[in-house]
Amino acid sequence: MIDIQEVTTRHQQREFLEFPIRLYKGNPFFVPPLYADEQKMFRKNYVYSDCCQWVCYNAYKDGVMAGRIQGIIQVAANEKNHERRARFNRFDAIDDPMVSKALFDAVERWAREKGMDTVCGPLSFSDLEREGLLIEGFDQPQTFEEQYNAPYYQQHIEQLGYSKEVDWLEYRLRAPETDEEDLDKLTDFIFRRYKLHFGPSKNAKDFLARYKDGIFRLLDQSYEGLYGTVPFTDRMKALMIDNFRLVIDPKYTAVILDENDRMVCFGFAIPSLASALVGTKGKYTPRVLLRLLRNIRHPKIIDLCLIGVDPEYLNRGVSAAFASAILHMLRDTDVEYAETNLNLEDNYAILNLWRRFDAEQAKRRRAYVKKLP
């Protein structure tokens, strides 16, 4: 017997948050999210409470927790795109198609009751969170920023009438064997032609003070038409700054400014946190904190987090300058490689950028869509 219950009590919330940790116990590729961050979505003043509605469900099979799912209505995204969509996310289940069906039936019923005509996902409150279903790369190390899932999830979801909407690709970048001198010369030529220069920063605090406004401006401009993106609210901006404050290092940032010190391109990476959290419950124990600090101070892997380019400069070779900056991140430090996280499969501008590196496609993720009857 399968019983679906809406998550309303603290006990149910704890079961919802802990289920994937139990499901993937011992799996070396599963990276749990930070438990304290996940708990925040059950607070009344959660950062997305002003632009989203959501519901969470637990599934019990013969009285034992067997799955979970979240439904989200991203009001701002629907208004921007003139749609009536609900998103599903935080879907995890045992390998039982009937459990998955019961969970999706609950979300679809909730979506219809809210006046929605489509369900898509996995997508979260915004693209700053984990999204996409892993469909290739199950034996590859995951990043902290993305979610791991078992291969059978794809079959379960597709059997329920969901079809592909978009795919994201993830690459592992290493410095090429060729010398970077030609790329540096090209960067110098582009900078002289368009009167550009790299922006300085002393530390994380200085970086954020100097560039946070320009970063959000470019994010709004360059991410406007990308799949799943939503407008940044002031609370989302504050959350993003808080999340990156402790992990930003000027060595892994690149900001390109024009002659008036106006930002035309930025990108930054953070030390990979994944290895510090594998095998844990995502909670701040002394051991986890020590491992996190070690990864932050002496990273062997960096995760490319955000890249933004002023549309006016897209065809002016700025990407070469940015590639040069990433190349120096890899060659001038002890970093072994960089993970790109999610790149839309039709974002040819960014995919072409990775051709300058020794690039290996490591993973593929998918967003699904289904019209509600």
Short mmCIF file of C-alpha atoms in Angstrom, two decimals:
data_model
loop_
_atom_site.label_atom_id
_atom_site.label_comp_id
_atom_site.label_asym_id
_atom_site.label_seq_id
_atom_site.Cartn_x
_atom_site.Cartn_y
_atom_site.Cartn_z
CA MET A 1 0.00 0.00 0.00
CA ILE A 2 1.31 3.45 -0.95
CA ASP A 3 0.28 6.44 1.15
CA ILE A 4 1.03 10.03 0.05
CA GLN A 5 1.10 12.67 2.77
CA GLU A 6 1.59 16.41 2.45
CA VAL A 7 4.53 17.57 4.55
CA THR A 8 3.10 19.71 7.35
CA THR A 9 4.73 18.60 10.61
CA ARG A 10 8.35 18.90 11.77
CA HIS A 11 8.65 15.12 11.78
CA GLN A 12 7.51 14.97 8.16
CA GLN A 13 9.90 17.77 7.26
CA ARG A 14 12.79 15.85 8.79
CA GLU A 15 11.76 12.71 6.88
CA PHE A 16 11.57 14.75 3.65
CA LEU A 17 15.07 16.18 4.13
CA GLU A 18 16.73 12.99 5.30
CA PHE A 19 15.25 10.56 2.77
CA PRO A 20 17.84 11.03 -0.05
CA ILE A 21 20.66 10.80 2.48
CA ARG A 22 19.39 7.38 3.58
CA LEU A 23 18.58 6.33 0.01
CA TYR A 24 22.12 7.04 -1.21
CA LYS A 25 24.03 6.01 1.90
CA GLY A 26 27.35 4.55 0.81
CA ASN A 27 27.08 5.93 -2.74
CA PRO A 28 30.41 7.69 -3.49
CA PHE A 29 28.84 9.95 -6.13
CA PHE A 30 26.02 11.43 -4.04
CA VAL A 31 26.80 14.85 -2.56
CA PRO A 32 24.23 15.91 0.04
CA PRO A 33 23.11 19.53 0.19
CA LEU A 34 23.79 21.40 3.39
CA TYR A 35 21.02 20.35 5.73
CA ALA A 36 20.72 23.77 7.35
CA ASP A 37 20.15 25.41 3.96
CA GLU A 38 17.46 22.90 3.01
CA GLN A 39 15.65 23.44 6.31
CA LYS A 40 15.14 27.12 5.50
CA MET A 41 12.46 26.41 2.88
CA PHE A 42 10.06 25.39 5.67
CA ARG A 43 10.30 28.82 7.32
CA LYS A 44 7.58 31.40 6.74
CA ASN A 45 10.13 34.08 5.80
CA TYR A 46 11.97 31.91 3.26
CA VAL A 47 13.71 33.97 0.61
CA TYR A 48 11.39 32.73 -2.17
CA SER A 49 8.15 33.18 -0.26
CA ASP A 50 7.41 36.45 -2.08
CA CYS A 51 7.57 34.92 -5.59
CA CYS A 52 6.67 31.24 -5.21
CA GLN A 53 4.09 28.80 -3.92
CA TRP A 54 5.15 25.27 -3.08
CA VAL A 55 4.13 21.98 -1.55
CA CYS A 56 6.06 18.90 -0.42
CA TYR A 57 4.88 15.29 -0.28
CA ASN A 58 6.24 12.15 1.34
CA ALA A 59 5.42 8.66 0.06
CA TYR A 60 5.14 5.69 2.40
CA LYS A 61 5.02 2.09 1.20
CA ASP A 62 3.64 -0.30 3.79
CA GLY A 63 4.34 2.35 6.42
CA VAL A 64 7.98 2.93 5.43
CA MET A 65 9.23 6.14 3.81
CA ALA A 66 9.73 5.36 0.11
CA GLY A 67 9.93 8.69 -1.73
CA ARG A 68 9.45 12.43 -1.76
CA ILE A 69 8.67 15.24 -4.21
CA GLN A 70 8.20 19.00 -4.21
CA GLY A 71 5.86 21.05 -6.38
CA ILE A 72 6.68 24.72 -7.04
CA ILE A 73 4.81 27.50 -8.79
CA GLN A 74 7.36 30.15 -9.71
CA VAL A 75 4.99 33.09 -10.07
CA ALA A 76 7.65 35.50 -11.35
CA ALA A 77 8.76 33.04 -14.06
CA ASN A 78 5.17 32.40 -15.14
CA GLU A 79 4.50 36.13 -15.38
CA LYS A 80 7.69 36.70 -17.36
CA ASN A 81 6.97 33.89 -19.82
CA HIS A 82 3.15 34.20 -19.89
CA GLU A 83 2.77 30.58 -18.78
CA ARG A 84 0.86 28.53 -16.23
CA ARG A 85 3.53 26.08 -15.19
CA ALA A 86 4.26 24.16 -12.03
CA ARG A 87 7.73 22.76 -11.41
CA PHE A 88 8.65 19.50 -9.75
CA ASN A 89 11.86 19.15 -7.81
CA ARG A 90 13.46 17.27 -4.92
CA PHE A 91 12.11 14.05 -6.37
CA ASP A 92 13.65 10.93 -4.88
CA ALA A 93 12.18 7.45 -4.67
CA ILE A 94 12.99 3.79 -4.32
CA ASP A 95 13.00 1.73 -7.52
CA ASP A 96 9.23 1.22 -7.60
CA PRO A 97 7.33 2.86 -10.49
CA MET A 98 4.12 2.88 -8.46
CA VAL A 99 5.74 5.03 -5.75
CA SER A 100 6.93 7.50 -8.39
CA LYS A 101 3.47 7.55 -10.01
CA ALA A 102 1.78 8.29 -6.72
CA LEU A 103 4.16 11.17 -6.02
CA PHE A 104 3.74 12.74 -9.47
CA ASP A 105 -0.02 12.25 -9.34
CA ALA A 106 -0.04 14.31 -6.13
CA VAL A 107 1.97 17.16 -7.66
CA GLU A 108 -0.10 17.16 -10.86
CA ARG A 109 -3.34 17.25 -8.86
CA TRP A 110 -2.00 20.16 -6.78
CA ALA A 111 -0.92 21.99 -9.95
CA ARG A 112 -4.36 21.63 -11.55
CA GLU A 113 -6.02 22.89 -8.37
CA LYS A 114 -3.79 25.97 -8.59
CA GLY A 115 -4.84 26.62 -12.19
CA MET A 116 -1.67 25.34 -13.87
CA ASP A 117 -1.73 23.53 -17.22
CA THR A 118 1.86 22.19 -17.39
CA VAL A 119 4.39 20.49 -15.10
CA CYS A 120 8.11 20.66 -15.81
CA GLY A 121 11.35 19.88 -14.03
CA PRO A 122 13.38 19.07 -12.14
CA LEU A 123 13.53 22.83 -11.54
CA SER A 124 13.74 24.59 -8.22
CA PHE A 125 12.78 28.05 -6.99
CA SER A 126 15.47 29.59 -9.20
CA ASP A 127 18.45 28.52 -11.28
CA LEU A 128 20.69 29.29 -8.29
CA GLU A 129 19.61 25.92 -6.92
CA ARG A 130 19.95 22.30 -8.02
CA GLU A 131 18.11 21.42 -11.20
CA GLY A 132 17.99 18.83 -13.95
CA LEU A 133 17.78 15.03 -13.87
CA LEU A 134 21.07 13.21 -14.27
CA ILE A 135 20.83 10.92 -17.33
CA GLU A 136 24.54 10.43 -18.17
CA GLY A 137 27.55 10.35 -15.87
CA PHE A 138 26.29 8.21 -13.00
CA ASP A 139 29.85 7.05 -12.31
CA GLN A 140 31.30 10.56 -12.28
CA PRO A 141 31.99 12.75 -9.23
CA GLN A 142 29.15 15.21 -8.78
CA THR A 143 29.57 18.84 -7.82
CA PHE A 144 28.12 20.36 -4.67
CA GLU A 145 25.88 22.56 -6.82
CA GLU A 146 24.02 19.66 -8.49
CA GLN A 147 21.94 16.68 -7.44
CA TYR A 148 22.72 13.02 -7.97
CA ASN A 149 20.01 10.51 -8.86
CA ALA A 150 19.87 6.83 -9.76
CA PRO A 151 19.49 5.76 -13.42
CA TYR A 152 15.96 4.37 -12.91
CA TYR A 153 14.53 7.87 -12.26
CA GLN A 154 14.59 8.57 -16.01
CA GLN A 155 12.52 5.49 -16.82
CA HIS A 156 10.02 6.20 -14.06
CA ILE A 157 9.47 9.80 -15.21
CA GLU A 158 9.21 9.01 -18.91
CA GLN A 159 6.69 6.21 -18.22
CA LEU A 160 4.46 8.89 -16.66
CA GLY A 161 4.24 10.83 -19.92
CA TYR A 162 7.04 13.35 -19.41
CA SER A 163 9.23 14.19 -22.39
CA LYS A 164 12.50 16.03 -22.86
CA GLU A 165 12.34 19.81 -22.92
CA VAL A 166 16.05 20.73 -22.66
CA ASP A 167 19.36 19.11 -21.75
CA TRP A 168 22.33 20.57 -19.94
CA LEU A 169 25.90 19.40 -20.49
CA GLU A 170 28.69 19.44 -17.91
CA TYR A 171 32.36 19.52 -18.78
CA ARG A 172 35.62 18.88 -16.99
CA LEU A 173 38.28 21.36 -18.10
CA ARG A 174 42.01 20.92 -17.90
CA ALA A 175 44.71 23.22 -19.20
CA PRO A 176 45.68 22.26 -22.78
CA GLU A 177 49.22 21.21 -23.55
CA THR A 178 49.70 24.16 -25.91
CA ASP A 179 51.24 27.36 -24.59
CA GLU A 180 48.88 30.15 -23.55
CA GLU A 181 51.04 32.86 -25.14
CA ASP A 182 48.87 33.10 -28.29
CA LEU A 183 45.73 33.41 -26.20
CA ASP A 184 47.34 36.11 -24.08
CA LYS A 185 48.34 38.01 -27.23
CA LEU A 186 44.79 37.78 -28.54
CA THR A 187 43.48 39.05 -25.21
CA ASP A 188 45.91 41.97 -25.30
CA PHE A 189 44.78 42.85 -28.84
CA ILE A 190 41.08 42.74 -27.87
CA PHE A 191 41.71 44.83 -24.77
CA ARG A 192 43.58 47.50 -26.73
CA ARG A 193 40.97 47.57 -29.51
CA TYR A 194 37.99 48.00 -27.19
CA LYS A 195 39.80 49.77 -24.33
CA LEU A 196 39.15 47.00 -21.83
CA HIS A 197 41.04 45.78 -18.79
CA PHE A 198 40.78 43.21 -16.01
CA GLY A 199 39.29 44.58 -12.81
CA PRO A 200 41.32 44.22 -9.60
CA SER A 201 40.19 42.92 -6.23
CA LYS A 202 42.05 42.32 -2.97
CA ASN A 203 39.82 39.76 -1.29
CA ALA A 204 36.25 38.44 -1.24
CA LYS A 205 34.91 41.45 0.64
CA ASP A 206 36.55 43.85 -1.79
CA PHE A 207 35.38 41.82 -4.79
CA LEU A 208 31.74 41.91 -3.68
CA ALA A 209 31.86 45.59 -2.74
CA ARG A 210 33.30 46.54 -6.12
CA TYR A 211 31.38 44.30 -8.45
CA LYS A 212 28.12 42.97 -6.99
CA ASP A 213 25.96 45.59 -8.74
CA GLY A 214 27.63 44.97 -12.10
CA ILE A 215 27.32 41.21 -11.68
CA PHE A 216 23.57 41.36 -11.09
CA ARG A 217 23.14 43.77 -14.00
CA LEU A 218 24.93 41.39 -16.36
CA LEU A 219 23.07 38.38 -14.99
CA ASP A 220 19.76 40.04 -15.73
CA GLN A 221 20.94 40.93 -19.25
CA SER A 222 22.72 37.75 -20.28
CA TYR A 223 20.44 35.21 -18.55
CA GLU A 224 17.14 36.86 -19.53
CA GLY A 225 16.23 34.41 -22.30
CA LEU A 226 17.78 31.24 -20.86
CA TYR A 227 15.62 28.29 -19.88
CA GLY A 228 14.38 28.22 -16.29
CA THR A 229 15.82 31.57 -15.23
CA VAL A 230 13.83 33.98 -13.08
CA PRO A 231 14.21 37.68 -12.27
CA PHE A 232 16.45 38.42 -9.29
CA THR A 233 14.70 39.89 -6.27
CA ASP A 234 16.55 41.87 -3.62
CA ARG A 235 16.24 38.93 -1.23
CA MET A 236 17.68 36.55 -3.83
CA LYS A 237 20.63 38.92 -4.34
CA ALA A 238 21.28 39.05 -0.61
CA LEU A 239 21.13 35.24 -0.41
CA MET A 240 23.58 34.86 -3.26
CA ILE A 241 26.04 37.30 -1.68
CA ASP A 242 25.84 35.48 1.65
CA ASN A 243 26.39 32.10 -0.04
CA PHE A 244 29.50 33.22 -1.92
CA ARG A 245 31.06 35.50 0.70
CA LEU A 246 33.09 32.74 2.36
CA VAL A 247 34.19 30.88 -0.78
CA ILE A 248 35.11 33.61 -3.29
CA ASP A 249 38.83 33.97 -3.86
CA PRO A 250 40.18 36.65 -6.26
CA LYS A 251 42.49 33.98 -7.74
CA TYR A 252 39.43 32.30 -9.23
CA THR A 253 37.57 35.39 -10.45
CA ALA A 254 37.72 37.38 -13.68
CA VAL A 255 36.10 40.76 -14.25
CA ILE A 256 36.51 42.71 -17.49
CA LEU A 257 35.82 46.44 -17.43
CA ASP A 258 35.61 49.10 -20.14
CA GLU A 259 37.45 52.43 -20.15
CA ASN A 260 34.83 53.86 -17.75
CA ASP A 261 35.20 50.90 -15.35
CA ARG A 262 31.81 49.56 -16.39
CA MET A 263 31.63 45.77 -16.26
CA VAL A 264 31.29 44.03 -19.63
CA CYS A 265 32.09 40.46 -18.56
CA PHE A 266 32.55 38.51 -15.36
CA GLY A 267 33.04 34.94 -14.29
CA PHE A 268 34.05 33.24 -11.12
CA ALA A 269 34.73 29.81 -9.75
CA ILE A 270 34.64 28.52 -6.21
CA PRO A 271 36.63 25.73 -4.59
CA SER A 272 34.83 22.42 -4.98
CA LEU A 273 33.08 21.45 -1.74
CA ALA A 274 31.87 18.06 -2.95
CA SER A 275 34.60 15.81 -1.55
CA ALA A 276 34.17 17.37 1.89
CA LEU A 277 30.50 16.34 1.99
CA VAL A 278 30.47 12.91 0.33
CA GLY A 279 29.55 10.27 2.90
CA THR A 280 28.13 12.83 5.35
CA LYS A 281 24.60 13.95 6.21
CA GLY A 282 25.29 17.50 5.07
CA LYS A 283 25.45 18.77 8.65
CA TYR A 284 28.06 21.05 10.17
CA THR A 285 30.03 18.66 12.34
CA PRO A 286 33.63 19.54 13.37
CA ARG A 287 34.94 16.97 10.90
CA VAL A 288 32.86 18.39 8.03
CA LEU A 289 33.92 21.95 8.87
CA LEU A 290 37.60 20.98 8.81
CA ARG A 291 37.19 19.25 5.45
CA LEU A 292 35.33 22.25 4.03
CA LEU A 293 38.02 24.66 5.21
CA ARG A 294 40.74 22.48 3.69
CA ASN A 295 38.94 22.43 0.33
CA ILE A 296 38.39 26.19 0.41
CA ARG A 297 42.00 27.02 1.29
CA HIS A 298 43.74 24.42 -0.89
CA PRO A 299 41.38 23.46 -3.73
CA LYS A 300 42.32 20.74 -6.19
CA ILE A 301 39.09 21.24 -8.15
CA ILE A 302 37.17 24.43 -8.84
CA ASP A 303 33.54 24.74 -9.90
CA LEU A 304 32.70 27.40 -12.47
CA CYS A 305 29.63 29.04 -10.98
CA LEU A 306 28.48 32.08 -12.93
CA ILE A 307 29.46 33.75 -16.19
CA GLY A 308 27.90 36.89 -17.61
CA VAL A 309 28.65 38.92 -20.74
CA ASP A 310 27.19 42.23 -21.83
CA PRO A 311 25.26 41.37 -25.05
CA GLU A 312 27.02 44.28 -26.76
CA TYR A 313 30.35 42.48 -26.38
CA LEU A 314 29.31 38.95 -27.30
CA ASN A 315 30.88 39.14 -30.77
CA ARG A 316 33.96 41.15 -29.83
CA GLY A 317 36.23 38.33 -28.71
CA VAL A 318 35.72 38.89 -24.98
CA SER A 319 35.32 35.13 -24.58
CA ALA A 320 38.98 34.69 -25.53
CA ALA A 321 39.98 36.99 -22.69
CA PHE A 322 37.81 35.06 -20.29
CA ALA A 323 39.29 31.77 -21.51
CA SER A 324 42.74 33.21 -20.86
CA ALA A 325 41.70 34.03 -17.30
CA ILE A 326 40.43 30.49 -16.67
CA LEU A 327 43.58 29.05 -18.18
CA HIS A 328 45.69 31.01 -15.71
CA MET A 329 43.46 29.80 -12.86
CA LEU A 330 44.40 26.26 -13.88
CA ARG A 331 48.09 26.83 -14.63
CA ASP A 332 49.09 29.33 -11.96
CA THR A 333 47.61 27.40 -9.02
CA ASP A 334 47.53 23.84 -7.72
CA VAL A 335 44.08 23.25 -9.25
CA GLU A 336 43.88 20.02 -11.28
CA TYR A 337 40.75 20.81 -13.25
CA ALA A 338 37.56 22.87 -13.36
CA GLU A 339 33.95 21.63 -13.48
CA THR A 340 31.61 23.74 -15.60
CA ASN A 341 28.31 22.72 -13.95
CA LEU A 342 25.26 23.12 -16.23
CA ASN A 343 25.50 24.48 -19.79
CA LEU A 344 22.41 24.39 -22.01
CA GLU A 345 23.08 22.12 -24.96
CA ASP A 346 22.16 24.90 -27.43
CA ASN A 347 24.24 27.60 -25.72
CA TYR A 348 26.86 27.45 -28.45
CA ALA A 349 28.70 30.56 -27.28
CA ILE A 350 29.67 28.90 -24.00
CA LEU A 351 30.19 25.42 -25.50
CA ASN A 352 32.58 26.85 -28.11
CA LEU A 353 34.52 28.52 -25.31
CA TRP A 354 35.40 25.14 -23.80
CA ARG A 355 37.04 24.05 -27.07
CA ARG A 356 40.07 26.09 -26.04
CA PHE A 357 40.68 23.62 -23.22
CA ASP A 358 41.31 19.93 -22.80
CA ALA A 359 37.58 19.43 -22.27
CA GLU A 360 35.74 16.22 -21.44
CA GLN A 361 31.95 15.99 -21.31
CA ALA A 362 31.33 14.34 -17.97
CA LYS A 363 27.56 14.51 -17.39
CA ARG A 364 24.23 15.31 -18.98
CA ARG A 365 21.07 16.46 -17.22
CA ARG A 366 17.54 16.84 -18.53
CA ALA A 367 14.46 18.93 -17.83
CA TYR A 368 11.13 17.27 -18.63
CA VAL A 369 7.72 18.70 -19.46
CA LYS A 370 4.17 17.37 -19.47
CA LYS A 371 0.90 19.04 -20.45
CA LEU A 372 -1.78 18.34 -17.90
CA PRO A 373 -5.01 16.76 -19.18
#
